[in-house]
Coordinates of C-alpha atoms in Angstrom, one line a residue:
X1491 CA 0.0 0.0 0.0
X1492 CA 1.8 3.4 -1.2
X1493 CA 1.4 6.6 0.9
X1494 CA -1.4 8.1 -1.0
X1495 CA -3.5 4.6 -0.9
X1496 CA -2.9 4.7 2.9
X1497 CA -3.6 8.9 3.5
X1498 CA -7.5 8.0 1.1
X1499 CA -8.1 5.1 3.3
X1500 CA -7.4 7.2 6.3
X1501 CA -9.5 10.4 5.3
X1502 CA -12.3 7.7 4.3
X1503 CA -12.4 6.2 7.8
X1504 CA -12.0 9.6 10.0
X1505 CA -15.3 10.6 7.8
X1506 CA -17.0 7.0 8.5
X1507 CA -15.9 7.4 12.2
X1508 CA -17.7 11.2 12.3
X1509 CA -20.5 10.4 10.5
X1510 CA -21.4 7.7 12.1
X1511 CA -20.4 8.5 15.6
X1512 CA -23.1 11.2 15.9
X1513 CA -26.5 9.7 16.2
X1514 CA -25.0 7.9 19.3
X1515 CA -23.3 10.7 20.8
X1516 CA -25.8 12.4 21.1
X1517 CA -28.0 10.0 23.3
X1518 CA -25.5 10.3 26.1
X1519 CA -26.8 14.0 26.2
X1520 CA -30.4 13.5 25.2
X1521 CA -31.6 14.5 28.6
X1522 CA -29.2 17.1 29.4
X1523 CA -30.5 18.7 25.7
X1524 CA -34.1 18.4 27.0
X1525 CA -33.1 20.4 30.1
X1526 CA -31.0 22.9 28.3
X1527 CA -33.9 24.1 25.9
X1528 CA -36.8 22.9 28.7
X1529 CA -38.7 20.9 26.3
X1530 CA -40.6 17.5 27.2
X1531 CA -39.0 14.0 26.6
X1532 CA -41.5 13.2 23.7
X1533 CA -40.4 16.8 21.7
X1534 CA -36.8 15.8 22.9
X1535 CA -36.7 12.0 21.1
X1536 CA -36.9 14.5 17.8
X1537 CA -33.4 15.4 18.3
X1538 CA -32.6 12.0 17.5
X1539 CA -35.7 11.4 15.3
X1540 CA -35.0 14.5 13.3
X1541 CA -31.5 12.8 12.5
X1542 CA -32.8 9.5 11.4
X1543 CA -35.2 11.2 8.8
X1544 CA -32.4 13.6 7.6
X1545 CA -30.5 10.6 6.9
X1546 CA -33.3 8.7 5.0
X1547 CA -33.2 11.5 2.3
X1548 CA -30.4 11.9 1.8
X1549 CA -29.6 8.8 1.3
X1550 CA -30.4 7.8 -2.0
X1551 CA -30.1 11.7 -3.4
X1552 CA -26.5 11.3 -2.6
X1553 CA -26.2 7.8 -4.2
X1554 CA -27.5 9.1 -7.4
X1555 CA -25.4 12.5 -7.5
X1556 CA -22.1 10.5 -6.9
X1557 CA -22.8 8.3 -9.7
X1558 CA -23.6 11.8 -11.7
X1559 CA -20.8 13.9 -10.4
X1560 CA -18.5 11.6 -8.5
X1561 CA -17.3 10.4 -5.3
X1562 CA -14.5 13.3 -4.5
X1563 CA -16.7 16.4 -5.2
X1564 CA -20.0 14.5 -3.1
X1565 CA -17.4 13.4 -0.2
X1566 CA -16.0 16.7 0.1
X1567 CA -19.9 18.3 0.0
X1568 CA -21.0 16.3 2.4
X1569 CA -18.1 16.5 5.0
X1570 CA -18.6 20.5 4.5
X1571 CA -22.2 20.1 5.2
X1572 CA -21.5 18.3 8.4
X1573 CA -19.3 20.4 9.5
X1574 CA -21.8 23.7 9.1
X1575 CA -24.8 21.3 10.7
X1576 CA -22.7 20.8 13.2
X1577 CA -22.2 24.5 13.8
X1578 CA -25.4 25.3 13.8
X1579 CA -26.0 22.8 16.4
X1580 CA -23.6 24.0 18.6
X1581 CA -24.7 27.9 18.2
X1582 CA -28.4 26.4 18.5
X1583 CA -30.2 29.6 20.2
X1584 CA -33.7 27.8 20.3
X1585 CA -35.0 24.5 20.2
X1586 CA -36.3 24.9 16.8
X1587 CA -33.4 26.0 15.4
X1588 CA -31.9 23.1 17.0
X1589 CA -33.7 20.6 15.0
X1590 CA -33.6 22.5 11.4
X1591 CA -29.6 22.6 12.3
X1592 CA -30.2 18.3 13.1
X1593 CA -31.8 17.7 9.6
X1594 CA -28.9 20.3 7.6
X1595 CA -26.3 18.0 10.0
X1596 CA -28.0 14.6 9.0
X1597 CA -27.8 16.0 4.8
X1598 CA -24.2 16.2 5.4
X1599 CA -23.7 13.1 7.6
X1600 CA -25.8 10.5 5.4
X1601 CA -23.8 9.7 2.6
X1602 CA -20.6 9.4 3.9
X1603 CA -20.7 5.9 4.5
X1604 CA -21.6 5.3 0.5
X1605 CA -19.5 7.5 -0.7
X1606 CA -16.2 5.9 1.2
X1607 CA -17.6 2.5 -0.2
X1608 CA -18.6 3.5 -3.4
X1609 CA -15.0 4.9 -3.9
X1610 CA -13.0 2.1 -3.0
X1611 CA -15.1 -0.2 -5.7
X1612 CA -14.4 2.7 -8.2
X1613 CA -10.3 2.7 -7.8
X1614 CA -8.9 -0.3 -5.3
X1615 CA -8.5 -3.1 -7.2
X1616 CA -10.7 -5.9 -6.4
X1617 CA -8.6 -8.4 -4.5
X1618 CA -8.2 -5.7 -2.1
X1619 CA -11.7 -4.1 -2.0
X1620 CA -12.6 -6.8 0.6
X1621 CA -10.0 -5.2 3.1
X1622 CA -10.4 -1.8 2.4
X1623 CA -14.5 -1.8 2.6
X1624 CA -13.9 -4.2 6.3
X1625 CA -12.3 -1.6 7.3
X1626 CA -14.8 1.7 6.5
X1627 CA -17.6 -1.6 8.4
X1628 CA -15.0 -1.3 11.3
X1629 CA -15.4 2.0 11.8
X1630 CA -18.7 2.2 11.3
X1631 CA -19.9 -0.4 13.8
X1632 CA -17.1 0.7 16.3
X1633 CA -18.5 4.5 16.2
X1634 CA -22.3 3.0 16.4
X1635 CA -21.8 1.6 19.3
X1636 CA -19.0 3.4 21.3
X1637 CA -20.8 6.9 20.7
X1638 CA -22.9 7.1 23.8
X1639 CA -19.6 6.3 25.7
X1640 CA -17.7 8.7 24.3
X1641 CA -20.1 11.5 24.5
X1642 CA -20.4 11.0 28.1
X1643 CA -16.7 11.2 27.9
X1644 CA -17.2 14.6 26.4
X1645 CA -19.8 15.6 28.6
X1646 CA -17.6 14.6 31.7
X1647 CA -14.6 16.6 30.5
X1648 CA -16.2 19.5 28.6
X1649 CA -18.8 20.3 31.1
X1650 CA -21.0 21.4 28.4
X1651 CA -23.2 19.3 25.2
X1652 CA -22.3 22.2 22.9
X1653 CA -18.3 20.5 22.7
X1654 CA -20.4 17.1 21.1
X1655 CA -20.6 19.3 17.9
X1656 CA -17.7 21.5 18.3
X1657 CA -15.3 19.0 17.9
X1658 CA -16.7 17.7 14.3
X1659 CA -15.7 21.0 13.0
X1660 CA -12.2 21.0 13.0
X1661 CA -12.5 17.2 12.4
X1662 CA -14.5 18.5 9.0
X1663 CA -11.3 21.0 8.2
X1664 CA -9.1 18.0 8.5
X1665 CA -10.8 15.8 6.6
X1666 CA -11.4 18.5 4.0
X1667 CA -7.9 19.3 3.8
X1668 CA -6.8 15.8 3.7
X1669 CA -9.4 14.9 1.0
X1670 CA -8.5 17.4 -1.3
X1671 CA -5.2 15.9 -1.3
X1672 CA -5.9 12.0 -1.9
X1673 CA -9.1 11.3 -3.2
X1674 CA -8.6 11.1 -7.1
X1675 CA -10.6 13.1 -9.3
X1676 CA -13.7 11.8 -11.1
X1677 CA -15.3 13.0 -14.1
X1678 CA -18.8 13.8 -14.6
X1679 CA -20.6 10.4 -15.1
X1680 CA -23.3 12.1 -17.4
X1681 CA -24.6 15.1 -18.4
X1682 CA -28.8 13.8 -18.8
X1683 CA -31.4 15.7 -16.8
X1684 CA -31.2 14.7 -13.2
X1685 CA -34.6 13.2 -12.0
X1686 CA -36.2 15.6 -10.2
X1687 CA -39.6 14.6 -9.7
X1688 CA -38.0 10.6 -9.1
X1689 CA -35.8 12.2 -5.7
X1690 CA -39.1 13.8 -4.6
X1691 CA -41.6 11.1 -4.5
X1692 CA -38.4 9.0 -3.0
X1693 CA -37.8 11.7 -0.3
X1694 CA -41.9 12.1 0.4
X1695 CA -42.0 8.0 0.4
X1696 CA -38.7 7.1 2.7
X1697 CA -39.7 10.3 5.0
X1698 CA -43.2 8.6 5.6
X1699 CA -42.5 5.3 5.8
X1700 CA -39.3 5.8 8.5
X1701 CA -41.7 8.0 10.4
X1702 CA -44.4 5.7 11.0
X1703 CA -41.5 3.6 11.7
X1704 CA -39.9 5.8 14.5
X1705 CA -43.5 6.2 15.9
X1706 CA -43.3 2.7 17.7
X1707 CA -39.8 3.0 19.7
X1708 CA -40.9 2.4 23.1
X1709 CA -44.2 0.5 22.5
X1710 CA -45.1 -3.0 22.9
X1711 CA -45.4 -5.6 19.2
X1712 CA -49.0 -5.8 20.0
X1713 CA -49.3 -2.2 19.5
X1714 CA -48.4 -2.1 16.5
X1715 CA -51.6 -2.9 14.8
X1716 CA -53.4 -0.3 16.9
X1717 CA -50.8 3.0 16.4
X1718 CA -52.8 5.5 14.1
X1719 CA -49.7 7.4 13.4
X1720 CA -47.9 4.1 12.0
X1721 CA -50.5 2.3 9.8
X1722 CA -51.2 6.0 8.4
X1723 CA -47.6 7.0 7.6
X1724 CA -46.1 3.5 6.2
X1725 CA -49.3 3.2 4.2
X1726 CA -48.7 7.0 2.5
X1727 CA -44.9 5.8 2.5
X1728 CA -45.9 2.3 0.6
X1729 CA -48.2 4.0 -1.9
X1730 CA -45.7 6.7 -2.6
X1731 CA -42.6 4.0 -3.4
X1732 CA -45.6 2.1 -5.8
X1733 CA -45.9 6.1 -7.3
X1734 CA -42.1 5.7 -7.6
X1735 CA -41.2 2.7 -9.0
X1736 CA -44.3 3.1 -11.9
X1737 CA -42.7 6.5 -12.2
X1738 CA -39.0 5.5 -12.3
X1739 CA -40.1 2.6 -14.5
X1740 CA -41.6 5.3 -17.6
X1741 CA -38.9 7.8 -17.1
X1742 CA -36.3 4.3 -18.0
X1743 CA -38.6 3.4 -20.7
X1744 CA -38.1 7.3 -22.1
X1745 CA -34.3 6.2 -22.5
X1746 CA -33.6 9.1 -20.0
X1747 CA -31.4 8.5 -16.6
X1748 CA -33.7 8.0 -13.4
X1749 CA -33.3 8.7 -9.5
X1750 CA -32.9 4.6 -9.4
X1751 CA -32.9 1.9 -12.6
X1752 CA -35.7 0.0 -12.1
X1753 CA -33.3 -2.5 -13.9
X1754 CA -31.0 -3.2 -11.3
X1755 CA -33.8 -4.3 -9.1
X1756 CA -33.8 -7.3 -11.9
X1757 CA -30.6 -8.4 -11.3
X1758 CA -31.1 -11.1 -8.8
X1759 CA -27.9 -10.5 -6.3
X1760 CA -29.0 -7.1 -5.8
X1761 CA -32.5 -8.2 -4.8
X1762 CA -30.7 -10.7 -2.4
X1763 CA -28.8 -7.9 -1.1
X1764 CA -31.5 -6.2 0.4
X1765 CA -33.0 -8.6 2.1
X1766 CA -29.4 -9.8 3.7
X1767 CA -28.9 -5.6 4.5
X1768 CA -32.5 -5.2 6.4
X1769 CA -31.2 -8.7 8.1
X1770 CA -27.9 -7.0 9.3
X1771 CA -29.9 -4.4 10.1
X1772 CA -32.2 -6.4 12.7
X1773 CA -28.6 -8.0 14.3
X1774 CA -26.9 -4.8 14.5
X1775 CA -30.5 -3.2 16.8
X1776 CA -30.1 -5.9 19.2
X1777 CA -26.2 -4.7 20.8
X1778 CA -28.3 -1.6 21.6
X1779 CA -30.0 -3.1 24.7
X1780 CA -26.4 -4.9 26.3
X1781 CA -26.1 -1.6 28.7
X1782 CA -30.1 -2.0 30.0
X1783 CA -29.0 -5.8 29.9
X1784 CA -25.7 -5.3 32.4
X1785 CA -27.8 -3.3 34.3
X1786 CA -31.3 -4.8 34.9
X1787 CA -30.0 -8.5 34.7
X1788 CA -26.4 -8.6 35.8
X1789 CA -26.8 -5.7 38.7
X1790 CA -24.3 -3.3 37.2
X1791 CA -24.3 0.2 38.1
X1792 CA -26.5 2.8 35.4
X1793 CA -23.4 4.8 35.3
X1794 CA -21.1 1.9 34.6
X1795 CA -23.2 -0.2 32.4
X1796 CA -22.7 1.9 28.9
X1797 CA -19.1 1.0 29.4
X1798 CA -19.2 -2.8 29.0
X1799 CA -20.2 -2.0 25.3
X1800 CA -16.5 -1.5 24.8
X1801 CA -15.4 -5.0 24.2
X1802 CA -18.3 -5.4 21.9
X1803 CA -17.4 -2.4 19.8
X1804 CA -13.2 -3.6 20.1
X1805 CA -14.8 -6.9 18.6
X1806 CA -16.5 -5.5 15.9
X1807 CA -13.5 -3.5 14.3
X1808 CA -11.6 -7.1 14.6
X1809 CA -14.5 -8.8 13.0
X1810 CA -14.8 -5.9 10.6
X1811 CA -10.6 -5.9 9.5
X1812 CA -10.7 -9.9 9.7
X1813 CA -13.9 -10.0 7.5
X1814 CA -12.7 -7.8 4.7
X1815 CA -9.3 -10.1 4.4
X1816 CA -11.2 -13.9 4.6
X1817 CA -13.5 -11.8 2.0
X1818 CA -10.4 -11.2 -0.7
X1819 CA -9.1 -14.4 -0.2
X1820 CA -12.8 -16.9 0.2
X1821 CA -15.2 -14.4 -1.1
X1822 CA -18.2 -12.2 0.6
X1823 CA -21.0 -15.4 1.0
X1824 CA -18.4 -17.4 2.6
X1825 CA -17.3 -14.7 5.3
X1826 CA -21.1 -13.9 5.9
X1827 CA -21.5 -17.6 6.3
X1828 CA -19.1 -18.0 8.9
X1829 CA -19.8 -14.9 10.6
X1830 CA -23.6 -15.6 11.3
X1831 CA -22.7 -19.0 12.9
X1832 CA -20.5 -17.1 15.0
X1833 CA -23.0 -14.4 15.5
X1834 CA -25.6 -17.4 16.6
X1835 CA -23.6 -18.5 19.0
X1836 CA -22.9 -15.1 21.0
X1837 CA -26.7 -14.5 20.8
X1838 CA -27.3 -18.0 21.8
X1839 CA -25.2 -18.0 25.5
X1840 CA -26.5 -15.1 26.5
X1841 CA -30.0 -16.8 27.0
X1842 CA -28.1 -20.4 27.7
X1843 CA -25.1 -19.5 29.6
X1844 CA -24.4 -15.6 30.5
X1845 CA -24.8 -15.4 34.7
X1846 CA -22.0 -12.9 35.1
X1847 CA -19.9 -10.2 33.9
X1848 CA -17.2 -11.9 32.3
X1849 CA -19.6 -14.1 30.5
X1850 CA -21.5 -11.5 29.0
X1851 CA -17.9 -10.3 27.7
X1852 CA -17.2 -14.0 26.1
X1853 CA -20.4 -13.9 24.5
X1854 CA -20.5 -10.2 23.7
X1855 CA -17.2 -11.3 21.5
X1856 CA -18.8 -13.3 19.4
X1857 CA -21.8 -11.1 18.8
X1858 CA -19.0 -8.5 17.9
X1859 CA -17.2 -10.4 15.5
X1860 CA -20.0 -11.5 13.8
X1861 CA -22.1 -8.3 13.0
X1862 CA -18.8 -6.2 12.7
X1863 CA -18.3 -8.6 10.2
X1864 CA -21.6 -8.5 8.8
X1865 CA -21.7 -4.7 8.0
X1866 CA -20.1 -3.2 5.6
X1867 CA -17.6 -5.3 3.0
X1868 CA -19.8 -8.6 1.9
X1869 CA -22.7 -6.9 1.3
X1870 CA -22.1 -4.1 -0.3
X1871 CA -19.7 -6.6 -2.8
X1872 CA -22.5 -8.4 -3.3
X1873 CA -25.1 -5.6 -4.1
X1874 CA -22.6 -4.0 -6.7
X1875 CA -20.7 -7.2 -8.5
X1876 CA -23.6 -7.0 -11.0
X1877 CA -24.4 -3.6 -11.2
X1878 CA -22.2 -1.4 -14.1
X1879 CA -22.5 2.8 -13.4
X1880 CA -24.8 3.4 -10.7
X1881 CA -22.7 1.7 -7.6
X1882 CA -23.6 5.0 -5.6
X1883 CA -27.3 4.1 -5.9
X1884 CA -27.1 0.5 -5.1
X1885 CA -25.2 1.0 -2.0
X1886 CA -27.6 4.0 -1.1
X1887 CA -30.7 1.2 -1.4
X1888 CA -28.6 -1.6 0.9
X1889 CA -28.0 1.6 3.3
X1890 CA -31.4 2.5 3.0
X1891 CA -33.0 -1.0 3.7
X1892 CA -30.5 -1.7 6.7
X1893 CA -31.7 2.0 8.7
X1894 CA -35.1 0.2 8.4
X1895 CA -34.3 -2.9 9.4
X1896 CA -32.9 -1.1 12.6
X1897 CA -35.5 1.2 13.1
X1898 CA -38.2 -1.9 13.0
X1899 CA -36.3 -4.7 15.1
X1900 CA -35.9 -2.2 18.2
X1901 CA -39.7 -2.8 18.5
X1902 CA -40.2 -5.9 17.9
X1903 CA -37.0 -6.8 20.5
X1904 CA -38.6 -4.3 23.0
X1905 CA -41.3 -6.5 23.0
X1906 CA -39.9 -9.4 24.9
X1907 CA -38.5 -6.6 27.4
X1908 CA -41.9 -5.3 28.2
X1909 CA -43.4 -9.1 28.2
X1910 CA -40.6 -10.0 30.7
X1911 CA -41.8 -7.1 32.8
X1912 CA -45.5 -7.7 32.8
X1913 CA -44.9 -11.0 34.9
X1914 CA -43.3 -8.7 37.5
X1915 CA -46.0 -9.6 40.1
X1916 CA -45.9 -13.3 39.4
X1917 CA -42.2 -13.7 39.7
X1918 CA -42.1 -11.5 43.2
X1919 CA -45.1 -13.6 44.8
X1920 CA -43.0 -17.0 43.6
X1921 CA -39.7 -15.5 45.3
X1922 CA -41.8 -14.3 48.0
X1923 CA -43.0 -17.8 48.9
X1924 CA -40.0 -19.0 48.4
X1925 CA -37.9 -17.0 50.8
X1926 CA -40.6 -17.3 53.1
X1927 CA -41.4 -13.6 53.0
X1928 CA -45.1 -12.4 53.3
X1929 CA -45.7 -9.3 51.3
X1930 CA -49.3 -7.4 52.3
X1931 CA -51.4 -6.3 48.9
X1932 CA -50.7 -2.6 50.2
X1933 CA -47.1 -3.2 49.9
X1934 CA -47.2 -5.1 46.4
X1935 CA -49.3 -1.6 45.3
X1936 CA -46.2 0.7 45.9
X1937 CA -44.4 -1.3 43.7
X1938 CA -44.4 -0.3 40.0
X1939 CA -44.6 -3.3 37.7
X1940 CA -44.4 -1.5 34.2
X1941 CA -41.2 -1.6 33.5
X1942 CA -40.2 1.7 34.5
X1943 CA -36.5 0.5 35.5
X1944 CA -35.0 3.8 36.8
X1945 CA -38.7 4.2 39.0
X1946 CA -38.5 0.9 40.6
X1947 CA -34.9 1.1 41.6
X1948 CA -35.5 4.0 43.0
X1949 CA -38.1 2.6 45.3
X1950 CA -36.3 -0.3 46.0
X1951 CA -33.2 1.5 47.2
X1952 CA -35.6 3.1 49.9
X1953 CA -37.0 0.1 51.7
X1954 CA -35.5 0.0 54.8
X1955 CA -35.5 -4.3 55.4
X1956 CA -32.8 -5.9 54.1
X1957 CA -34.5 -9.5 53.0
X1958 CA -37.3 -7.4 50.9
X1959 CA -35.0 -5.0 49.2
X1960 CA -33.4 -8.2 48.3
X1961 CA -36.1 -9.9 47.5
X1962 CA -37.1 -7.3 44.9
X1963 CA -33.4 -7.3 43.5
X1964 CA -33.7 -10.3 42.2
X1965 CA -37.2 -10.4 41.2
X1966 CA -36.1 -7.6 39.0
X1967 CA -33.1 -10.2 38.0
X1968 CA -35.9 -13.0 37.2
X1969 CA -38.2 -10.8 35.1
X1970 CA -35.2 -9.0 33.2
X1971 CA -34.3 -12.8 32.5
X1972 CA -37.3 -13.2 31.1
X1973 CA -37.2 -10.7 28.9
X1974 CA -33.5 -10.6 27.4
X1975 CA -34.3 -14.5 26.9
X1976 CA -36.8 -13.4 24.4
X1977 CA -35.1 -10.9 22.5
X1978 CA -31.5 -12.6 22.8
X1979 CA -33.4 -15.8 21.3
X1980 CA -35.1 -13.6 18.8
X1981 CA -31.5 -12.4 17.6
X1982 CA -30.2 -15.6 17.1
X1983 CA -33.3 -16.5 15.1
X1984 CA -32.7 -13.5 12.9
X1985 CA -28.9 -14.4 13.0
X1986 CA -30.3 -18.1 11.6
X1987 CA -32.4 -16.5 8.6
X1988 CA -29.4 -14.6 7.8
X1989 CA -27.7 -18.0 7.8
X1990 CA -30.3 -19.6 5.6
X1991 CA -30.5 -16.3 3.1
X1992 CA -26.5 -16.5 2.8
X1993 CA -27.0 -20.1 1.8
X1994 CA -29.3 -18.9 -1.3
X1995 CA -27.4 -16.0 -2.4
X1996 CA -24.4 -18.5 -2.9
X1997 CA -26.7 -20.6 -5.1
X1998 CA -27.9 -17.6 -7.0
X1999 CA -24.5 -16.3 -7.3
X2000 CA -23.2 -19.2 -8.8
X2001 CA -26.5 -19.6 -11.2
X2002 CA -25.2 -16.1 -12.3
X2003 CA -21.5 -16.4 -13.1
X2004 CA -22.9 -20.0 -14.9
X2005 CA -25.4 -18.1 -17.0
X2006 CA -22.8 -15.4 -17.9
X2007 CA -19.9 -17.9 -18.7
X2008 CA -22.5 -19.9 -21.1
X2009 CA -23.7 -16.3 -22.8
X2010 CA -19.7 -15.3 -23.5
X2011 CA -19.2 -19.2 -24.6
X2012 CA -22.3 -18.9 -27.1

């Protein structure tokens, strides 16, 4: 690797590492915001939500201009974009302003990611794509899930949340800087009419359909069917991506250039690649709930549990660096192979083995290698080995498909929680009985059995008997077990369609390089 192949893959990594840093630093400040601006906790989940939907747009617009334009000019926008969101952020007099600032940030932020892999499958060669693109996953999944640690970090040192956006800017200068200098420059890929009327109805559709989505964090899966907000919004969003492909499909038909080929959807990898990306997406919402796991099920400290996310995230960039080398030397199916077996098993001793902290590290491993491994390098290969001139799309739908995928599973896992919790009273009359402790119906009223974690600590730290308090420690133990068993089964089971779905693609891969061999032979 020359010095100039080694300062692009490091610009493309520091801009991976911002980018995707940010939605999870900014959690570890969420209430501290919500203070700040005195706003409720429902207006102050925008912060994040605003983010997400920022993202979703510009997505695919900035998959379609860096197949128009280029990867160097679009990397270079969007870092400068970031940058001035993150400004604006910082400089936020009014909680208003604050979220238009969020959505400018989130323009900037979103296509990083595709524009760092879409530009190592334009120049690296391709026995060393696998490496490079494991390595962008590395930092990716390492940022996810280390931001809420390090923006406590922040927060502890800096005294203030306005230093959680300061210090992207002269992060941004950097990368700027260091961009200008490496990244080779790419000509304009056409000169055709850009779609306009395609990137709205895409916007309108992904904007409504990731809303509904974001409307059931924090409910229960058998709410789902009953939240007006989400049937209304994914319906407007599924209608308006049946507007778009019908649309898309005439504007191909005209011979002009649309927002997305309806073509490539026909190529059968890059169907298979969505469905493996809203998999990944599914394992990768899961690590989210580890800290609430060390806490409500091992006993660990609130303040202490976000930090036993760290050999998680340390496992992930191995999984991530390994992945992209077993990909150049056995190819993307077998490395995704391998890694949901692995990813199985971490999901799978967490229900059949994890009683203690070091446990949960062992299995925590596994789950790291496997989904670092996961995101990133095989399935973006995959989605683009097929697909001539519009890579920045294809890699904006995989992108696109994953942010749902872990947008939905949160609810769906945060079911099990919330089941885990209703047996509260159950589980504490069992206990009871068997300790030999008789609790009145007066006290079992003062308890709070809705899962309210940071509540019913807080009332169990103020009972003054020793044997009850106790008692209700590992009740709270029990019903926690109940719950993670759910959702840590439920994780493995998605880790096993991803198995099964990997299987497949390597059939269909191999139909295609058959078919291809015996069209060149004819």
């Amino acid at each position: 690797m020359n010095n100039k192949v080694r300062l692009t893959m490091i610009t493309l990594m520091i801009g991976v590492f911002m980018g995707a840093l940010d939605n999870g630093i900014i959690t570890s400040s969420l209430t501290t915001l919500i203070h700040s601006f005195g706003v409720s906790p429902s207006w102050g989940a925008w912060i994040i939500t605003i983010y997400t939907l920022g993202l979703t747009i510009s997505v695919p617009i900035v998959g379609k201009l860096s197949d128009r334009y280029g990867r160097r000019i679009l990397f270079l926008t969007e870092i400068s974009l970031f940058g001035i969101g993150s400004l604006l952020v910082a400089l936020s007099p009014t909680f208003t302003f604050l979220l238009i600032a969020r959505f400018f940030q989130a323009l900037g932020g979103g296509g990083i990611f595709i524009l760092a892999s879409s530009y190592i499958l334009d120049t690296f060669p391709k026995e060393r794509q696998g490496r490079a693109l494991g390595m962008l996953g590395g930092m990716n999944g390492i940022a996810s899930v280390l931001g809420p640690n390090i923006g406590s970090f922040i927060l502890s040192v800096a005294g203030t949340w306005h230093w959680l956006f300061l210090i992207n800017i002269p992060i941004a200068i950097i990368l700027l800087i260091l961009g200008a200098k490496s990244l080779e420059k790419q000509e304009e890929r056409t000169s055709s009419r850009l779609d306009i009327a395609g990137i709205l109805v895409l916007s309108s559709a992904s904007l409504s359909l990731m809303y509904g989505l974001t409307q059931l964090k924090g409910t229960s899966f058998k709410d789902i069917f009953t939240s007006v907000p989400f049937l209304a919004f994914v319906m407007i969003g599924i209608v308006l991506y049946v507007m778009f492909f019908y649309l898309e499909k005439r504007v191909e038909a005209k011979g002009t250039e649309p927002v997305l080929p309806i073509s490539m959807l026909k190529t059968p990898t890059y169907r298979w690649s969505l469905v493996l990306a809203l998999l990944s997406g599914g394992i990768l919402a899961s690590v989210i709930f580890i800290p609430s796991y060390v806490e409500q099920y091992l006993g660990v400290a609130s303040s202490m549990s976000g930090y036993w996310f760290t050999p998680l995230a340390l496992a992930a960039g191995v999984g991530a660096a390994m992945g992209g080398i077993v990909i150049d030397k056995k190819g993307p199916t077998f490395t995704m192979f391998a890694a949901s077996i692995i990813a199985m098993i971490g999901y799978a001793l967490f229900p059949l083995w994890v009683e203690h902290t070091w446990q949960m590290v062992i299995a925590s491993l596994f789950v790291g290698i496997g989904f670092g491994t996961l995101i990133g390098a095989p399935i973006n290969i995959i989605a683009t080995e097929h697909i001539k001139g519009n890579k920045g799309v294809a890699l904006a739908g995989v992108s696109l498909i994953r942010q749902m995928g872990m947008t939905i599973a949160p609810t769906i896992y945060a079911s099990f929680l919330t089941r885990g919790f209703s047996q509260f009273g159950d589980v504490l009359q069992s206990n009871a009985q068997q300790a030999g402790i008789e609790l009145t119906p007066g006290a079992m009223a003062q308890i709070p059995t809705n899962g309210d974690m940071a509540t019913m600590m807080s009332m169990i730290d103020k009972i003054p008997s020793p044997p009850v308090k106790e008692l209700l420690l590992k009740t709270v133990h029990d019903a926690a077990g109940i719950g993670f068993d759910g959702l840590f089964w439920s994780a493995t089971l998605v880790a096993g369609i991803m198995l099964l779905a990997v299987i497949i693609v390597h059939q269909v891969r191999k139909r295609t390089v058959s078919q291809h061999d015996a069209s060149v032979n004819a």
